[in-house]
Amino acid sequence: MSETNPAAAEVAAPHRYTAAMAAEIEARWQDFWDAEGTYEAPNPKGDLAGDPERVAKPKKFIMDMFPYPSGAGLHVGHPLGYIATDVFARFQRMTGHNVLHTLGFDAFGLPAEQYAVQTGTHPRVSTEANIENMRSQLRRLGLGHDRRRSFATIDPDYYKWTQWIFLQIFNSWYDEEAGKARPISELVAQFESGERPVPGHTRAWGELSEAERADVLGGFRLAYASDAPVNWCPGLGTVLANEEVTADGRSERGNYPVFKAKLRQWNMRITAYADRLLEDLDELDWPEAIKLQQRNWIGRSEGARVDFPIDGEHVTIFTTRQDTLFGATYMVLAPEHPLVEKFTPAAWPEGTREAWTAGHATPGEAVAAYRAQAASKSDVERQAEAKDKTGVFTGAYATNPVTGEKIPVFIADYVLMGYGTGAIMAVPAHDSRDFAFARAFELPMRCVVEPTDGRGTDPSTWDDAFVSYDAKIVNSTGDEVSLDGLGVVEAKARITEWLESRGIGEGTVNYRLRDWLFSRQRYWGEPFPIVYDEDGVAHALPESMLPLELPEVEDYSPRTFDPDDADTQPETPLSRNEEWVNVTLDLGDGRGPRKFRRETNTMPNWAGSCWYELRYLDPHNGDRLVDPEVERYWMGPGEGRPHGGVDLYVGGAEHAVLHLLYARFWSKVLYDLGHISSAEPFHKLFNQGMIQAYVYRDSRGIAVPAAEVEERDGAYYHRGEKVSRLLGKMGKSLKNAVTPDEICAEYGADTLRLYEMAMGPLDVSRPWDTRAVVGQFRLLQRLWRNVVDETTGEVTVVDAEPDEETLRALHKAIDGVRGDLEGMRFNTAIAKITELNNHLTKSGNPVPRSVAEPLVLLIAPLAPHIAEELWRKLGHTDSVVHQDFPVADPAYVVDETVTCVVQVKGKVKARLEVSPSISEEELEKVALADDKVVAALDGAGIRKVIVRAPKLVNIVPA
């Protein structure tokens, strides 16, 4: 039959496995699975309760990261992780597990809103249409999802509980002594009884006004509103979290300038959980690279707070190198530091160096100009190791508390208000950034850590700072304390003790992690279940008023501004809906109906994905977040999983410090409050690589359609013009996207599944090559031919016993594929199946049933449609999905003999066929008795015999 003429082949072989046959088989089995509820995973109780025998099996909860339903639909890069989790889930079902695997949609957020602004289509309309399109594309891939459990974050029944969780967080505080969150009512009780003093007040709790009490509680609540520095993006008309701002100080979405501004915003006190977020990482089965990113983002550092006197008051700094306090020759404050204006004098002090003033006539002018310049940079940009340090003298001097010296106080953008106290002591001899700043501003340096590289102790001769944590302290003796001769650790302990004894400092721990900015000035997000009374006090809506549904508005867009205009303020779409904003409500607090104003910000798009794993468990529960028994069954702690969580979570590494950190925080709060048994959302995390594609660009740098590019003599041309080629992302904008629909139409979904899994290790990025897809198509065609006659359509398997060689090939494949699927090494599993299939093809004999059936079961997780079809043709009436995965017979897995090479003086003198299990002693005896070895030794004595059973013996003659 001709492989190159498909039409002729189909006439000659009407039952050949073709793309048309694949399409028919796949559609039929997808309908069957849906009708039969094949992938429905029973809960132990509730509306999704099912077969007790299935429930009694060990469980596996397997999850993909939420997809966002884009209007562009899927390209072949998107399903990589979805296919992988589907293969793994199918394998787990076949190895005796009750498997929960489903998929929902993360559907709030900026893309849908921007589309609505551009087209006038309501975001819900476009988003739901996108969801339906994506569901159709995913279904075509044969993904075994429990569709009863699917939802979108925009469903009011879903975001009712997102709002409910927000209120749990709002109504909680973190008790440091208990090390957990507790209801805010318990804190109020402590204030009322006098057990806990009321911070900032000399009056009793009962004497405070409602507004004063609200302010006090706002300092404790885990969700709180405050006036805080935020990343304001006029071009988008919204504020952004630090993580949404690029290193260039621009918005991640849209690439607009981002400025620092002070606005009243909602925040989540994630910093209260910094230590637990760090400590619990140790028990998670996550890639070390992701753990490291989270540790770095949290940024725990031990050090000391030290008070530096200024004008009768003081500025507190945080340092991790308190041992170098004697080397502090100037101070730097963040430009936003609230004390800058207070300490800035009207005129420059006598003797102020010109380099310190930036050319301004007064300190006030210099500070104002520099603050405006710093506001245009993001925190990431400000922390970058730029060669040119910028800053300006405030005109004020502080006192070094250990030397008594007056040191100048600068502001500079490399110091952040959000880290430590927003102020640092500068030790230029032993900090590279301080060294560069001191050189630029002609500031003194003092060596207080003895260099170990021979450079001497005069910093004026150095090219860079000397930084060491393993050297002696020098030049550090004052009237009351001396550190000279001590190591770093001892010096830190001594100076901290001295600072604490004088009441001018204390040992402390600091974190890089900031509280999570939780407000967005957008329309398409969850409304906050918060209202404000006429005094501006925030009140939580009672649970009976949830969900607070997003109202209809005529204009979805926030007010945007000139992207470069920093002097602007947000105006939200919801604020324009007066009827919705201004309401009269009875909150059930005994005070009757009152007038309130609703919160007009919305939650960020991260809110819905912070807890969606819990909704999969009990998706129709309208009475509680999740039934406790159901949650414990699927996610509760167990052996090797002390914090519980999802058994396997697969997604991209780009969410390391956003979604993953936020979700962990929400889980811990819900755990502390007794709502769930799992303190961690995801026990095992696997980051899949990316499917890449070549991007072709013309002389203008504009991407041209990859499908229209021709290769000639190693060069690439588009419509006659030479174009460049570079491997990169796949996407519509790069004109190199290939849709799964195209591949399914040409080869079938099973071929696409096999190709994506066979391209390489799952965690490695790999280039897409449409021409290579045919290789997996041919594997399926050969598999089909090994079971079905292409001419008659009859099954060709026989009931004969397989020969020894075939038995060994079969059981080696079973053993290898089982291990590979368990370890998510899908590419090597496919290689082993291919090897077995080729062995059967080459034998030329009909395939024994006892080999054909396990072969079909081996490929079933990877290519489920053809496996179902062949399983049915082999005479079975039940689905292949829940069959037992084959088990290898150990007797056939191990080779009967292996070849052992015997060397004398490093040269091969004999080859022996020995048992794989032969001992080293026995192998040595056999080798020394071999005639060829005896001849090679020719009577010489033996100095040494090196044995590496069962494959090598090396004899060294005397």
mmCIF file of N, CA and C in Angstrom, residues 551-623:
data_model
loop_
_atom_site.group_PDB
_atom_site.id
_atom_site.type_symbol
_atom_site.label_atom_id
_atom_site.label_comp_id
_atom_site.label_asym_id
_atom_site.label_seq_id
_atom_site.Cartn_x
_atom_site.Cartn_y
_atom_site.Cartn_z
ATOM 1 N N PRO A 551 -22.977 45.105 39.094
ATOM 2 C CA PRO A 551 -24.105 45.728 38.401
ATOM 3 C C PRO A 551 -23.790 45.985 36.932
ATOM 4 N N GLU A 552 -24.841 46.186 36.158
ATOM 5 C CA GLU A 552 -24.670 46.583 34.763
ATOM 6 C C GLU A 552 -24.250 48.052 34.721
ATOM 7 N N VAL A 553 -23.304 48.379 33.882
ATOM 8 C CA VAL A 553 -22.918 49.782 33.675
ATOM 9 C C VAL A 553 -22.844 50.035 32.174
ATOM 10 N N GLU A 554 -23.034 51.277 31.806
ATOM 11 C CA GLU A 554 -22.968 51.619 30.381
ATOM 12 C C GLU A 554 -21.533 51.763 29.910
ATOM 13 N N ASP A 555 -20.673 52.251 30.807
ATOM 14 C CA ASP A 555 -19.277 52.499 30.435
ATOM 15 C C ASP A 555 -18.394 51.626 31.311
ATOM 16 N N TYR A 556 -17.726 50.640 30.703
ATOM 17 C CA TYR A 556 -16.919 49.689 31.467
ATOM 18 C C TYR A 556 -15.532 50.228 31.816
ATOM 19 N N SER A 557 -15.103 51.253 31.151
ATOM 20 C CA SER A 557 -13.701 51.653 31.260
ATOM 21 C C SER A 557 -13.471 52.567 32.453
ATOM 22 N N PRO A 558 -12.386 52.326 33.178
ATOM 23 C CA PRO A 558 -12.003 53.305 34.184
ATOM 24 C C PRO A 558 -11.553 54.567 33.453
ATOM 25 N N ARG A 559 -11.531 55.654 34.150
ATOM 26 C CA ARG A 559 -11.048 56.870 33.505
ATOM 27 C C ARG A 559 -9.546 56.759 33.361
ATOM 28 N N THR A 560 -9.070 56.781 32.142
ATOM 29 C CA THR A 560 -7.628 56.748 31.905
ATOM 30 C C THR A 560 -7.141 58.158 31.613
ATOM 31 N N PHE A 561 -5.832 58.332 31.744
ATOM 32 C CA PHE A 561 -5.240 59.653 31.623
ATOM 33 C C PHE A 561 -4.046 59.599 30.692
ATOM 34 N N ASP A 562 -3.481 60.757 30.445
ATOM 35 C CA ASP A 562 -2.209 60.805 29.733
ATOM 36 C C ASP A 562 -1.247 59.885 30.476
ATOM 37 N N PRO A 563 -0.684 58.883 29.790
ATOM 38 C CA PRO A 563 0.175 57.920 30.489
ATOM 39 C C PRO A 563 1.306 58.556 31.283
ATOM 40 N N ASP A 564 1.741 59.745 30.912
ATOM 41 C CA ASP A 564 2.864 60.396 31.594
ATOM 42 C C ASP A 564 2.431 61.391 32.663
ATOM 43 N N ASP A 565 1.114 61.506 32.907
ATOM 44 C CA ASP A 565 0.624 62.483 33.878
ATOM 45 C C ASP A 565 0.500 61.821 35.246
ATOM 46 N N ALA A 566 1.511 62.031 36.088
ATOM 47 C CA ALA A 566 1.531 61.397 37.405
ATOM 48 C C ALA A 566 0.545 62.050 38.363
ATOM 49 N N ASP A 567 0.169 63.315 38.120
ATOM 50 C CA ASP A 567 -0.698 64.054 39.042
ATOM 51 C C ASP A 567 -2.169 63.815 38.722
ATOM 52 N N THR A 568 -2.576 62.558 38.767
ATOM 53 C CA THR A 568 -3.955 62.181 38.467
ATOM 54 C C THR A 568 -4.449 61.231 39.544
ATOM 55 N N GLN A 569 -5.754 60.988 39.593
ATOM 56 C CA GLN A 569 -6.364 60.124 40.598
ATOM 57 C C GLN A 569 -7.316 59.145 39.925
ATOM 58 N N PRO A 570 -7.454 57.923 40.463
ATOM 59 C CA PRO A 570 -8.358 56.953 39.849
ATOM 60 C C PRO A 570 -9.825 57.387 39.921
ATOM 61 N N GLU A 571 -10.553 57.032 38.887
ATOM 62 C CA GLU A 571 -12.013 57.163 38.895
ATOM 63 C C GLU A 571 -12.566 55.853 38.372
ATOM 64 N N THR A 572 -13.281 55.107 39.228
ATOM 65 C CA THR A 572 -13.670 53.746 38.861
ATOM 66 C C THR A 572 -14.991 53.729 38.100
ATOM 67 N N PRO A 573 -15.197 52.715 37.250
ATOM 68 C CA PRO A 573 -16.476 52.592 36.526
ATOM 69 C C PRO A 573 -17.669 52.467 37.464
ATOM 70 N N LEU A 574 -17.508 51.730 38.589
ATOM 71 C CA LEU A 574 -18.639 51.528 39.501
ATOM 72 C C LEU A 574 -19.066 52.824 40.179
ATOM 73 N N SER A 575 -18.121 53.757 40.355
ATOM 74 C CA SER A 575 -18.473 55.006 41.046
ATOM 75 C C SER A 575 -19.461 55.836 40.248
ATOM 76 N N ARG A 576 -19.595 55.541 38.947
ATOM 77 C CA ARG A 576 -20.514 56.303 38.102
ATOM 78 C C ARG A 576 -21.949 55.764 38.177
ATOM 79 N N ASN A 577 -22.137 54.648 38.861
ATOM 80 C CA ASN A 577 -23.466 54.035 38.994
ATOM 81 C C ASN A 577 -24.042 54.427 40.365
ATOM 82 N N GLU A 578 -24.615 55.637 40.437
ATOM 83 C CA GLU A 578 -25.049 56.199 41.710
ATOM 84 C C GLU A 578 -26.094 55.329 42.402
ATOM 85 N N GLU A 579 -27.007 54.749 41.624
ATOM 86 C CA GLU A 579 -28.067 53.915 42.212
ATOM 87 C C GLU A 579 -27.494 52.735 42.972
ATOM 88 N N TRP A 580 -26.456 52.154 42.418
ATOM 89 C CA TRP A 580 -25.833 50.989 43.058
ATOM 90 C C TRP A 580 -24.957 51.412 44.224
ATOM 91 N N VAL A 581 -24.275 52.533 44.071
ATOM 92 C CA VAL A 581 -23.301 52.972 45.078
ATOM 93 C C VAL A 581 -24.002 53.429 46.359
ATOM 94 N N ASN A 582 -25.013 54.271 46.249
ATOM 95 C CA ASN A 582 -25.678 54.837 47.423
ATOM 96 C C ASN A 582 -26.924 54.023 47.755
ATOM 97 N N VAL A 583 -26.884 53.363 48.911
ATOM 98 C CA VAL A 583 -27.955 52.428 49.269
ATOM 99 C C VAL A 583 -28.375 52.617 50.724
ATOM 100 N N THR A 584 -29.592 52.187 51.015
ATOM 101 C CA THR A 584 -30.075 52.115 52.393
ATOM 102 C C THR A 584 -30.199 50.640 52.751
ATOM 103 N N LEU A 585 -29.497 50.216 53.800
ATOM 104 C CA LEU A 585 -29.440 48.792 54.157
ATOM 105 C C LEU A 585 -29.639 48.606 55.655
ATOM 106 N N ASP A 586 -30.192 47.467 55.998
ATOM 107 C CA ASP A 586 -30.240 47.017 57.389
ATOM 108 C C ASP A 586 -29.220 45.882 57.508
ATOM 109 N N LEU A 587 -28.115 46.157 58.163
ATOM 110 C CA LEU A 587 -27.021 45.174 58.248
ATOM 111 C C LEU A 587 -27.242 44.137 59.347
ATOM 112 N N GLY A 588 -28.403 44.214 60.005
ATOM 113 C CA GLY A 588 -28.693 43.216 61.029
ATOM 114 C C GLY A 588 -27.922 43.425 62.309
ATOM 115 N N ASP A 589 -27.452 44.671 62.544
ATOM 116 C CA ASP A 589 -26.672 44.964 63.749
ATOM 117 C C ASP A 589 -27.513 45.632 64.826
ATOM 118 N N GLY A 590 -28.841 45.581 64.632
ATOM 119 C CA GLY A 590 -29.727 46.171 65.622
ATOM 120 C C GLY A 590 -29.928 47.663 65.475
ATOM 121 N N ARG A 591 -29.367 48.254 64.456
ATOM 122 C CA ARG A 591 -29.456 49.708 64.301
ATOM 123 C C ARG A 591 -30.432 50.103 63.195
ATOM 124 N N GLY A 592 -31.055 49.100 62.585
ATOM 125 C CA GLY A 592 -32.073 49.381 61.579
ATOM 126 C C GLY A 592 -31.490 49.858 60.264
ATOM 127 N N PRO A 593 -32.365 50.256 59.315
ATOM 128 C CA PRO A 593 -31.882 50.722 58.006
ATOM 129 C C PRO A 593 -31.082 52.013 58.135
ATOM 130 N N ARG A 594 -29.968 52.059 57.419
ATOM 131 C CA ARG A 594 -29.119 53.264 57.410
ATOM 132 C C ARG A 594 -28.609 53.487 55.995
ATOM 133 N N LYS A 595 -28.130 54.711 55.744
ATOM 134 C CA LYS A 595 -27.567 55.028 54.443
ATOM 135 C C LYS A 595 -26.097 54.613 54.412
ATOM 136 N N PHE A 596 -25.724 54.007 53.297
ATOM 137 C CA PHE A 596 -24.332 53.575 53.117
ATOM 138 C C PHE A 596 -23.881 53.890 51.702
ATOM 139 N N ARG A 597 -22.571 53.880 51.542
ATOM 140 C CA ARG A 597 -21.960 54.013 50.214
ATOM 141 C C ARG A 597 -21.116 52.768 49.979
ATOM 142 N N ARG A 598 -21.328 52.113 48.835
ATOM 143 C CA ARG A 598 -20.577 50.879 48.545
ATOM 144 C C ARG A 598 -19.134 51.185 48.160
ATOM 145 N N GLU A 599 -18.276 50.215 48.382
ATOM 146 C CA GLU A 599 -16.900 50.272 47.872
ATOM 147 C C GLU A 599 -16.959 50.189 46.348
ATOM 148 N N THR A 600 -16.262 51.098 45.664
ATOM 149 C CA THR A 600 -16.349 51.129 44.196
ATOM 150 C C THR A 600 -15.112 50.573 43.501
ATOM 151 N N ASN A 601 -14.092 50.171 44.262
ATOM 152 C CA ASN A 601 -13.012 49.386 43.678
ATOM 153 C C ASN A 601 -13.509 47.943 43.526
ATOM 154 N N THR A 602 -12.810 47.152 42.742
ATOM 155 C CA THR A 602 -13.101 45.724 42.651
ATOM 156 C C THR A 602 -11.851 44.938 43.036
ATOM 157 N N MET A 603 -12.035 43.644 43.265
ATOM 158 C CA MET A 603 -10.913 42.786 43.648
ATOM 159 C C MET A 603 -10.025 42.521 42.433
ATOM 160 N N PRO A 604 -8.751 42.205 42.665
ATOM 161 C CA PRO A 604 -7.849 41.901 41.553
ATOM 162 C C PRO A 604 -8.184 40.549 40.945
ATOM 163 N N ASN A 605 -7.693 40.301 39.725
ATOM 164 C CA ASN A 605 -8.017 39.040 39.056
ATOM 165 C C ASN A 605 -7.453 37.829 39.792
ATOM 166 N N TRP A 606 -6.525 38.055 40.748
ATOM 167 C CA TRP A 606 -5.948 36.931 41.508
ATOM 168 C C TRP A 606 -6.935 36.354 42.514
ATOM 169 N N ALA A 607 -7.974 37.131 42.892
ATOM 170 C CA ALA A 607 -8.849 36.705 43.979
ATOM 171 C C ALA A 607 -9.498 35.352 43.697
ATOM 172 N N GLY A 608 -10.063 35.201 42.513
ATOM 173 C CA GLY A 608 -10.794 33.975 42.201
ATOM 174 C C GLY A 608 -9.930 32.739 42.147
ATOM 175 N N SER A 609 -8.638 32.914 41.833
ATOM 176 C CA SER A 609 -7.758 31.739 41.723
ATOM 177 C C SER A 609 -7.055 31.421 43.037
ATOM 178 N N CYS A 610 -7.381 32.154 44.109
ATOM 179 C CA CYS A 610 -6.767 31.878 45.408
ATOM 180 C C CYS A 610 -7.375 30.673 46.111
ATOM 181 N N TRP A 611 -8.550 30.237 45.639
ATOM 182 C CA TRP A 611 -9.221 29.181 46.398
ATOM 183 C C TRP A 611 -9.964 28.185 45.510
ATOM 184 N N TYR A 612 -9.749 28.239 44.196
ATOM 185 C CA TYR A 612 -10.596 27.461 43.289
ATOM 186 C C TYR A 612 -10.443 25.962 43.474
ATOM 187 N N GLU A 613 -9.314 25.521 43.992
ATOM 188 C CA GLU A 613 -9.159 24.086 44.245
ATOM 189 C C GLU A 613 -10.228 23.593 45.214
ATOM 190 N N LEU A 614 -10.661 24.437 46.153
ATOM 191 C CA LEU A 614 -11.679 24.038 47.122
ATOM 192 C C LEU A 614 -13.052 23.923 46.472
ATOM 193 N N ARG A 615 -13.338 24.785 45.510
ATOM 194 C CA ARG A 615 -14.659 24.748 44.868
ATOM 195 C C ARG A 615 -14.809 23.511 43.994
ATOM 196 N N TYR A 616 -13.714 23.036 43.393
ATOM 197 C CA TYR A 616 -13.786 21.796 42.620
ATOM 198 C C TYR A 616 -14.310 20.649 43.475
ATOM 199 N N LEU A 617 -14.020 20.677 44.765
ATOM 200 C CA LEU A 617 -14.388 19.569 45.644
ATOM 201 C C LEU A 617 -15.895 19.482 45.855
ATOM 202 N N ASP A 618 -16.548 20.649 45.975
ATOM 203 C CA ASP A 618 -17.957 20.690 46.374
ATOM 204 C C ASP A 618 -18.634 21.838 45.620
ATOM 205 N N PRO A 619 -18.726 21.743 44.288
ATOM 206 C CA PRO A 619 -19.021 22.918 43.461
ATOM 207 C C PRO A 619 -20.446 23.448 43.536
ATOM 208 N N HIS A 620 -21.368 22.683 44.083
ATOM 209 C CA HIS A 620 -22.764 23.121 44.082
ATOM 210 C C HIS A 620 -23.249 23.474 45.484
ATOM 211 N N ASN A 621 -22.342 23.498 46.449
ATOM 212 C CA ASN A 621 -22.731 23.750 47.836
ATOM 213 C C ASN A 621 -23.075 25.230 48.001
ATOM 214 N N GLY A 622 -24.325 25.518 48.274
ATOM 215 C CA GLY A 622 -24.748 26.904 48.462
ATOM 216 C C GLY A 622 -24.771 27.320 49.916
ATOM 217 N N ASP A 623 -24.520 26.373 50.838
ATOM 218 C CA ASP A 623 -24.638 26.656 52.268
ATOM 219 C C ASP A 623 -23.302 26.905 52.954
#
